[in-house]
Coordinates of C-alpha atoms in Angstrom, one line a residue:
X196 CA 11.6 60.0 17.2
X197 CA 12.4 57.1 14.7
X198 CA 13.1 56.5 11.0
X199 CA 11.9 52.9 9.9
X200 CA 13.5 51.3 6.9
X201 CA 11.3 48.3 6.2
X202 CA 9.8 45.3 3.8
X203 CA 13.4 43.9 2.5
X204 CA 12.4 43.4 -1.3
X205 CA 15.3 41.0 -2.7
X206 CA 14.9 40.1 -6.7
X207 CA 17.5 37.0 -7.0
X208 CA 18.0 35.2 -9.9
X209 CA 16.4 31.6 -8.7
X210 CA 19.0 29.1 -7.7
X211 CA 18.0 25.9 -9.1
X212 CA 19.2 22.6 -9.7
X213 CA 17.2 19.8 -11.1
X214 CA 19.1 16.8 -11.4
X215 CA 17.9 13.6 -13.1
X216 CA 19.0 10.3 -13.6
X217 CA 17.7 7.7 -16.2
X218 CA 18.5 4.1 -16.7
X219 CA 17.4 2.2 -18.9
X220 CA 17.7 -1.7 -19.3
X221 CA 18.3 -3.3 -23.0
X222 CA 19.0 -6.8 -23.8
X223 CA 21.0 -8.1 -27.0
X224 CA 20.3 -11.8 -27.7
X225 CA 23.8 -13.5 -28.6
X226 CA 21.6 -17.0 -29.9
X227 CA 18.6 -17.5 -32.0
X228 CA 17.0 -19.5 -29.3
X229 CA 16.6 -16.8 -26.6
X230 CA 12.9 -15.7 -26.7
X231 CA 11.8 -11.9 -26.1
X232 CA 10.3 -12.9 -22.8
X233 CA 14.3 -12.3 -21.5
X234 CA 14.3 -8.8 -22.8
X235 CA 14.2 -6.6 -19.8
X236 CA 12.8 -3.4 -20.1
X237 CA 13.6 -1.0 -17.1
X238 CA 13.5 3.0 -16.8
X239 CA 14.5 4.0 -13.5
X240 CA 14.0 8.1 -12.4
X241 CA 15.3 10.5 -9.6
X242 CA 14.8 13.5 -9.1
X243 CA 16.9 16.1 -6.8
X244 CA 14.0 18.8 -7.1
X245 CA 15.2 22.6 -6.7
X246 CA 18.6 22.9 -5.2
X247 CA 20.1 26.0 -4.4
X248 CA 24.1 26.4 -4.8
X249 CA 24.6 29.5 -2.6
X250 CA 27.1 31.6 -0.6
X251 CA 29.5 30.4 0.8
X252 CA 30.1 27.6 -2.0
X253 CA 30.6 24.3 0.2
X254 CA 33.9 23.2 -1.9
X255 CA 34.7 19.6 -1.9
X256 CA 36.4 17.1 -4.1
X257 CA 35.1 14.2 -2.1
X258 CA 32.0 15.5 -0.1
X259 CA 29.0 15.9 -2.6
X260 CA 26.4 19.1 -1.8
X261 CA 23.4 16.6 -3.1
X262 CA 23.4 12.9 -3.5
X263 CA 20.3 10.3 -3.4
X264 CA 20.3 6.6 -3.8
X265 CA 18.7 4.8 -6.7
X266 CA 18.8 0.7 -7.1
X267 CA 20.1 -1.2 -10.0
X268 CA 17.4 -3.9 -9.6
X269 CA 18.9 -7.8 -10.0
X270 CA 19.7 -9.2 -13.4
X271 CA 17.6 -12.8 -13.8
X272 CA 18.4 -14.8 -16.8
X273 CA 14.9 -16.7 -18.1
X274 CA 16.6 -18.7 -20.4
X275 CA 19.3 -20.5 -17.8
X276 CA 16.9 -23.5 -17.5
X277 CA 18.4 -26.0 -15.2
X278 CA 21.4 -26.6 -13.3
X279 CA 22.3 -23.0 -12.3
X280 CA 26.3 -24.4 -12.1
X281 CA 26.0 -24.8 -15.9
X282 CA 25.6 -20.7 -16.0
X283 CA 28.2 -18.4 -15.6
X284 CA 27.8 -14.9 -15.6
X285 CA 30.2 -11.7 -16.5
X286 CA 29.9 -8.0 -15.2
X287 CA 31.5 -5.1 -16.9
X288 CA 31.1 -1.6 -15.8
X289 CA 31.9 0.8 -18.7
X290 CA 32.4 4.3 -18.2
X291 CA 32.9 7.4 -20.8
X292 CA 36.8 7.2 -20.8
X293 CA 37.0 10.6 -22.8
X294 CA 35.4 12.4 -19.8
X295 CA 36.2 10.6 -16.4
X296 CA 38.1 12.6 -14.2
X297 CA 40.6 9.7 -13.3
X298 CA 42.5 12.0 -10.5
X299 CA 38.9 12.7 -8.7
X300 CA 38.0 9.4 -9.2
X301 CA 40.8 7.7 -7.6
X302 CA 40.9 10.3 -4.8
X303 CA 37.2 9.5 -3.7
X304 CA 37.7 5.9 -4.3
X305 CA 40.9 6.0 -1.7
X306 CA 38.8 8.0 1.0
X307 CA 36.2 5.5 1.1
X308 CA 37.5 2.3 2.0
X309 CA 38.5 -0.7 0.4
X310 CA 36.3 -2.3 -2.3
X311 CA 34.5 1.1 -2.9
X312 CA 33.8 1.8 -6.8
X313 CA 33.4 5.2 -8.0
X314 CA 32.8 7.4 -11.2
X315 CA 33.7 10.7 -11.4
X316 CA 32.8 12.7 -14.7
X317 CA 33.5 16.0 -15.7
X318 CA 31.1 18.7 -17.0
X319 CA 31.8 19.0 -20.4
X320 CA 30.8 15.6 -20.9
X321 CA 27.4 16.2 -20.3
X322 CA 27.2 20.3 -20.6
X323 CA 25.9 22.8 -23.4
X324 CA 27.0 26.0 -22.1
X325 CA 30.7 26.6 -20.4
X326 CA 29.7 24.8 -16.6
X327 CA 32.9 25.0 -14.2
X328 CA 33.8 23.5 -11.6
X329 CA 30.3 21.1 -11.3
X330 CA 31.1 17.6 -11.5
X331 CA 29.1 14.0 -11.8
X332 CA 29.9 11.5 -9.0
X333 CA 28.6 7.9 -9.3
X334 CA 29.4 5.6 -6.3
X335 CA 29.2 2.4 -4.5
X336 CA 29.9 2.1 -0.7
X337 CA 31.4 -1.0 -1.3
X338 CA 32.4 -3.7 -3.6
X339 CA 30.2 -3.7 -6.4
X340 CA 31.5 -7.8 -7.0
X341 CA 32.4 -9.3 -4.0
X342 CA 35.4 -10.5 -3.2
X343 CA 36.1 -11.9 -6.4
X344 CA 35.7 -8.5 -8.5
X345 CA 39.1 -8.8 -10.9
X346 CA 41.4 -5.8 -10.6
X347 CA 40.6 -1.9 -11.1
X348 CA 41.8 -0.5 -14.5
X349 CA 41.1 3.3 -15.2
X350 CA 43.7 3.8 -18.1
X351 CA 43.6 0.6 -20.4
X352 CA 39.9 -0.6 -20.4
X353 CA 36.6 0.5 -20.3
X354 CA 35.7 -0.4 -17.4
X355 CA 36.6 -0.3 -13.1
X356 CA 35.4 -3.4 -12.0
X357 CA 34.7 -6.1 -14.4
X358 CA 33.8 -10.1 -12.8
X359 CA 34.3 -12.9 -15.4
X360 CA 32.7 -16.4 -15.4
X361 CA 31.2 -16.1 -12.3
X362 CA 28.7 -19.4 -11.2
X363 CA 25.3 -18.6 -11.8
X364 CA 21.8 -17.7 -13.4
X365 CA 21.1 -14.0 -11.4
X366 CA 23.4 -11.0 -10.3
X367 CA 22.2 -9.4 -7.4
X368 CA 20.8 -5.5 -7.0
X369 CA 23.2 -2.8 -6.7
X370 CA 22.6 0.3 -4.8
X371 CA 24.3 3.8 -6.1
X372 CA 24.8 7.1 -4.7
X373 CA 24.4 10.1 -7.7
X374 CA 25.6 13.5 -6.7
X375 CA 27.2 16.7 -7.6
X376 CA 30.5 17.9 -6.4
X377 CA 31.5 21.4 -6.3
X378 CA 35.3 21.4 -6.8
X379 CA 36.1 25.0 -7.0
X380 CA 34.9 28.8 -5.8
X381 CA 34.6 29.9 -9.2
X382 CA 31.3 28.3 -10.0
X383 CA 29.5 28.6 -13.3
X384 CA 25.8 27.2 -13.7
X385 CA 24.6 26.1 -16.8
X386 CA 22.3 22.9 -18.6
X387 CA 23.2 19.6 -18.0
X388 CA 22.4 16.9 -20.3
X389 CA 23.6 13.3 -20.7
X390 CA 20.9 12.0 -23.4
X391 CA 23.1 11.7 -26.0
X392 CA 25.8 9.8 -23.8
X393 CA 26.4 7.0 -21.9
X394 CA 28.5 8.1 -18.5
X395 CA 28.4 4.9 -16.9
X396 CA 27.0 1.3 -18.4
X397 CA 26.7 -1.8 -16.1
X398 CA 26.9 -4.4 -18.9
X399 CA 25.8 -8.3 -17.4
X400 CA 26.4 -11.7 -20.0
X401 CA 25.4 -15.1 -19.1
X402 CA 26.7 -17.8 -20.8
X403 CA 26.4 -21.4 -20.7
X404 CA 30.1 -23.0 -21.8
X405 CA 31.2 -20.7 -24.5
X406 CA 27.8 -20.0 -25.9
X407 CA 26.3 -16.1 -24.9
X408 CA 22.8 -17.0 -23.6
X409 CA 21.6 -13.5 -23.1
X410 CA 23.2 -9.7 -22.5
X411 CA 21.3 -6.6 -20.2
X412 CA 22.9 -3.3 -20.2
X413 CA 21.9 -0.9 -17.4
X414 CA 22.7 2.8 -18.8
X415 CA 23.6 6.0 -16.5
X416 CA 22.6 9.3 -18.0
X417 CA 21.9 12.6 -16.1
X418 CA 19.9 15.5 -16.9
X419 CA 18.8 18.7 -15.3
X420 CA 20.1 22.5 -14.9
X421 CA 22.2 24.2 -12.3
X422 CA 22.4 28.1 -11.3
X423 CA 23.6 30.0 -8.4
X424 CA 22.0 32.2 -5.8
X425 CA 23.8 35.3 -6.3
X426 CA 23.7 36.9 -2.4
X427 CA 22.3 35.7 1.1
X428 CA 21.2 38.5 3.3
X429 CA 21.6 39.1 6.8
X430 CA 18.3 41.3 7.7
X431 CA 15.3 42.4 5.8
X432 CA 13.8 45.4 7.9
X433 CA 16.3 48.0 9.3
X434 CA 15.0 49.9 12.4
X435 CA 17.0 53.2 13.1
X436 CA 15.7 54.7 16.5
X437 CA 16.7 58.0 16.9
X438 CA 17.8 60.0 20.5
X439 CA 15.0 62.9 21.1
X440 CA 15.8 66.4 20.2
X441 CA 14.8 69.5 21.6
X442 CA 12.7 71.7 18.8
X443 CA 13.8 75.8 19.4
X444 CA 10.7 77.2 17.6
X445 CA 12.5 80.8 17.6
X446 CA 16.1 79.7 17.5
X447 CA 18.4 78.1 14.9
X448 CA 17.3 75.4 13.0
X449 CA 20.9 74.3 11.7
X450 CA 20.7 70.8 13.9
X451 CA 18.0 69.9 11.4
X452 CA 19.0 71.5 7.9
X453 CA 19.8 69.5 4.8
X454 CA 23.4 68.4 5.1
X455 CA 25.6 66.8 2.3
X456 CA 27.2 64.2 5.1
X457 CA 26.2 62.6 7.6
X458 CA 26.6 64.4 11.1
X459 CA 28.8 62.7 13.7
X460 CA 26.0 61.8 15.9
X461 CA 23.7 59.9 13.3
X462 CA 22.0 56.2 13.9
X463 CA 24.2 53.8 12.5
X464 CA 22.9 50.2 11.0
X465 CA 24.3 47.7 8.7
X466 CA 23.6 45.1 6.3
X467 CA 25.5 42.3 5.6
X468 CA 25.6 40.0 2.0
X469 CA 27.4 37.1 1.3
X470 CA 27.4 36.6 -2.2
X471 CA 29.0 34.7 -5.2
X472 CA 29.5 34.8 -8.6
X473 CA 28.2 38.3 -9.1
X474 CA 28.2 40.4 -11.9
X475 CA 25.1 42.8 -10.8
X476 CA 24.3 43.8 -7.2
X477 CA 22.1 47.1 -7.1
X478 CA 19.9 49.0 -4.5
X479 CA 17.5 51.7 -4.8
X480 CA 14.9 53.5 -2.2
X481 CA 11.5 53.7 -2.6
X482 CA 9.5 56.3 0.1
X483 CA 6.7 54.8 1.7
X484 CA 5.6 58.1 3.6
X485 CA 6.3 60.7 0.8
X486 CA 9.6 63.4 0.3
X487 CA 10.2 66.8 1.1
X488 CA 12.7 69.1 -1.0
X489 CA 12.6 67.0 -3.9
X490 CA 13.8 63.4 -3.1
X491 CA 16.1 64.5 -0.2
X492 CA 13.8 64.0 2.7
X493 CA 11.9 61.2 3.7
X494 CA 8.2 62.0 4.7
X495 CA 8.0 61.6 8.7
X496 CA 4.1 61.3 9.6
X497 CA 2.7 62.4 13.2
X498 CA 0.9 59.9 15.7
X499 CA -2.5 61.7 14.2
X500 CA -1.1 61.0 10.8
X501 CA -0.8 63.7 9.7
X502 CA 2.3 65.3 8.0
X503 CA 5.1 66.3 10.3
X504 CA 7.8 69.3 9.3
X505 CA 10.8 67.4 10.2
X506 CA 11.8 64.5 8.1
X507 CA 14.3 62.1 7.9
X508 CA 17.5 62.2 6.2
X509 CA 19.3 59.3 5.3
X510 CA 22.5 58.1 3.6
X511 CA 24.6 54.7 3.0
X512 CA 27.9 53.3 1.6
X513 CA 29.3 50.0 0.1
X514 CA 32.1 47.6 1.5
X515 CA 33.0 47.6 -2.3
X516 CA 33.3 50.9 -3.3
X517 CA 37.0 52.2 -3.0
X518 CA 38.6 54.8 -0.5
X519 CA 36.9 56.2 2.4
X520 CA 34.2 59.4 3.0
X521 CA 32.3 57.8 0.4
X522 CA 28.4 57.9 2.1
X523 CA 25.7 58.8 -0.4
X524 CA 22.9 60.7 0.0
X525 CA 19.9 58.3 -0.4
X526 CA 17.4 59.8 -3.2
X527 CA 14.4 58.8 -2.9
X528 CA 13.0 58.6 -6.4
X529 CA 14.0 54.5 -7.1
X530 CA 16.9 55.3 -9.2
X531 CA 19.3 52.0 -8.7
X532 CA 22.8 52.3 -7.5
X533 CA 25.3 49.3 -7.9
X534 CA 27.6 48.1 -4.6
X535 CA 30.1 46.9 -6.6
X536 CA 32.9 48.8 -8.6
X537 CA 33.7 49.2 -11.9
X538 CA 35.0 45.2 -11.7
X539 CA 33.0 42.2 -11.1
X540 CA 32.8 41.2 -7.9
X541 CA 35.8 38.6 -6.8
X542 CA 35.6 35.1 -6.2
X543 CA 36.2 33.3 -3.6
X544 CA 35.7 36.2 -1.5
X545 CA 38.9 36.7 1.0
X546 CA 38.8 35.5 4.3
X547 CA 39.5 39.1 6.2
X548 CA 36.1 40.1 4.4
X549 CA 33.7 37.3 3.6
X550 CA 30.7 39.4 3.7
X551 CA 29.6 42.7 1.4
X552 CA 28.8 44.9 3.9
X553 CA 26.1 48.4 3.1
X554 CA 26.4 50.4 5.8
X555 CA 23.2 53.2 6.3
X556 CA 23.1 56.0 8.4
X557 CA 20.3 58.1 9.4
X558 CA 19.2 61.4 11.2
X559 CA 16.8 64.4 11.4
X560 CA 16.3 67.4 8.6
X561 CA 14.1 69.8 7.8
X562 CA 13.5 71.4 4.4
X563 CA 15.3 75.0 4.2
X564 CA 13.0 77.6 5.1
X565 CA 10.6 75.6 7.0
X566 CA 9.4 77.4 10.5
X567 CA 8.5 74.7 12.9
X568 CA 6.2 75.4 16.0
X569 CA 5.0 73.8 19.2
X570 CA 3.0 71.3 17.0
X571 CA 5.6 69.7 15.6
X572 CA 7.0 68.1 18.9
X573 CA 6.5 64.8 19.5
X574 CA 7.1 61.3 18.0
X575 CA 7.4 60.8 14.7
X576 CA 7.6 58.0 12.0
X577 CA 8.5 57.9 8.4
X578 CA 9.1 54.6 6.8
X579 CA 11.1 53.9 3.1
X580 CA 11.6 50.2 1.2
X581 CA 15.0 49.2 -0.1
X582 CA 14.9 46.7 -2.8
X583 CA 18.3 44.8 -4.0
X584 CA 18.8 43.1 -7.1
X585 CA 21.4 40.8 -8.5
X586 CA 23.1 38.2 -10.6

C-alpha cells in the first residue's frame, strides 16, 4: 500500500535583477573655432537580464555575483590637424566622492594587481528604497594610463587616475568590468537608479600649447532592480511507500483508527529549504483523491478506482517551531500554516543548521465505525498536493 504526496506547487516572489548601464558621450568646445563635427555623441547599453540573488547568499567584498564587460570606445580629436606632437592630451576619471566606498575600493584594487583601477559605490548613492548590503563595482584589469598614469588620490581629488599633457591627437579604448557585490548576509532588494547621478566620469581634453582644443566626457550611470529568492527547495514530489498490513475483517480495527500522533512505525520523509531573508514561509494541503471524517483522512482509491475504506493519515512538523512532540495533523481543507515562529526567520542562517527542514510522516487510518471486508485488501493509492509560499 502507498500514500503519494505529489506536484510541488512553490509561489516565490521572483528574484530578479536587471542591471543597466548607460554612457553617454558629450563634448564641451573650450574655442570658438572647434566645429560640431567634433561633438561625439555615444550611448552605450548592457544589460544583466534576470538575475536571481538566492540561498545561500554568495558573500564577497571582492568577488562580484554578476559582472559583464562594456568598451569605452577611443577618444579621436577632429580638430588636431597636423603634427600630432603639437597635441597633448589629459585624462581624468571623476567619481561621486560623497558615495564611493573608499575602504572597498582600495581592498579590490590591492587584490588585483598593480596598475588595477577600481570604483566601488555604495547603494544609497543610486537607491530609492533602504537597499543593504548591494554594492556598485567599476573596474579595470589593469592600468587604465599606462605607465605614465600620475598617482592614485581617493581623499583630495576627484578623481583615481588622472594623465596630464600626454603626446597626442587620440586616447585609446578602455574595457570595464560592471558588477554587483554582495557584502553582507542581511540582504535587502530594492530599485536602483543612477539617472540623476554621475557615479563615474572619464573626462578626456586636448590641447594644443595652452589653448583647450576640445573636451568628451564619458558618463557611468546604472539602472535596474534587485530582489531575493526567498527559499530553494530540495524535492518537489514526496513518495511515502508504506509496509503491507494484514486487514482482520472480524477483529480490532485499532492499527487503523484516527490517531492524534503519529504511531512509532509510520513512513518517514523530509523536505529540506534553504532560504533567506524571509518574513513569510507557509504550507497548506490540498487532497487530490478526496477526505474521509472531515479533512482528517486522505481519500486512498483502489486499482479499479474505485474508493477504498482505508485512507491515509498524515502529519508533519517544522525545523523552526520550538520544543519537541510538536507533529501536526495535516487538514486537508488548504488552510495555510507558517514554518516559522512568531519571529522572522534569522539571517545568515547558523552553520549547525543551514537548511529549514519539514519533516512529514505518514500511515494508514480508517474512519471510526467503518467495517472493512475482504474487498478492501489490496494496493491502494491516495495522492494530496502541498503548495509553499513565501517572501
Amino acid at each position: 500500500m502507498s500514500i503519494v504526496n505529489s506536484l510541488l506547487k512553490s509561489t516565490p516572489k521572483i528574484s530578479r535583477l536587471l542591471l543597466t548601464l548607460l554612457m553617454t558621450s558629450t563634448a564641451s568646445m573650450a574655442i570658438s573655432t572647434v566645429s560640431l563635427a567634433d561633438t561625439i555623441n555615444r550611448n552605450f547599453t548592457v544589460s544583466f537580464g534576470t538575475q536571481t540573488i538566492s540561498a545561500p547568499v554568495r558573500v564577497s567584498s571582492v568577488h562580484p555575483i554578476v559582472s559583464k564587460m562594456v568598451s569605452l570606445p577611443a577618444v579621436n580629436c577632429g580638430s588636431c590637424r597636423g603634427n600630432i606632437n603639437d597635441y597633448t592630451y589629459s585624462v581624468e576619471w571623476v567619481s561621486d566622492q560623497a558615495y564611493l566606498d573608499v575602504e572597498r575600493t582600495n581592498l579590490i584594487a590591492s587584490n588585483g594587481g598593480g596598475g588595477s583601477q577600481v570604483w566601488v559605490f555604495r547603494p544609497s548613492a543610486y537607491t530609492t528604497g533602504a537597499v543593504r548590503n548591494i554594492e556598485t563595482m567599476i573596474r579595470h584589469k589593469g592600468s587604465i594610463g599606462g605607465t605614465n598614469c600620475d598617482p592614485l588620490s581617493l581623499s583630495n581629488d576627484f578623481y583615481q587616475c588622472k594623465l596630464t599633457n600626454k603626446n597626442g591627437n587620440a586616447f585609446p579604448a578602455i574595457e570595464l568590468e560592471v558588477g554587483l557585490l554582495i557584502i553582507g548576509n542581511d540582504v535587502q532588494p530594492g530599485d536602483i537608479s543612477t539617472l540623476d547621478r554621475e557615479l563615474l566620469s572619464r573626462v578626456v581634453t586636448f590641447k594644443k600649447g595652452d589653448v583647450e582644443i576640445a573636451k568628451y566626457k564619458d558618463v557611468v550611470k546604472v539602472m535596474g532592480n534587485t530582489t531575493l529568492a526567498s527559499c530553494n527547495v530540495n524535492s518537489g514530489s514526496l513518495i511515502f511507500n508504506l509496509p503491507a498490513r494484514s486487514i482482520n475483517v472480524v477483529g480490532d480495527h485499532n492499527l487503523y483508527d484516527v490517531k492524534s500522533q503519529a504511531p512509532s512505525d509510520a513512513v518517514r520523509r523530509e523536505l529540506r529549504l534553504t532560504c533567506v531573508g524571509n518574513t513569510e514561509l507557509n504550507i497548506q494541503f490540498t487532497p487530490m483523491t478526496g477526505t474521509t471524517d472531515g479533512d482528517k483522512i486522505l481519500q486512498a482509491k483502489k486499482s479499479d478506482g474505485t474508493n477504498s475504506s482505508v485512507g491515509f493519515q498524515l502529519w508533519f512538523n517544522s525545523s523552526e517551531w520550538p520544543g519537541t512532540g510538536n507533529d501536526k495533523l495535516v487538514k486537508w481543507d488548504s488552510q495555510v500554516t507558517s514554518l516559522l515562529p512568531q519571529a522572522t526567520l534569522s539571517t545568515p542562517r547558523p552553520a549547525s543548521a543551514p537548511d529549514i527542514i519539514v519533516n512529514f510522516k505518514a500511515s494508514y487510518a480508517i474512519k471510526p465505525g467503518t467495517n472493512l471486508s475482504a474487498s478492501d485488501a489490496g494496493a491502494i493509492v491516495a495522492k494530496g498536493m502541498y503548495t509553499l509560499s513565501y517572501q
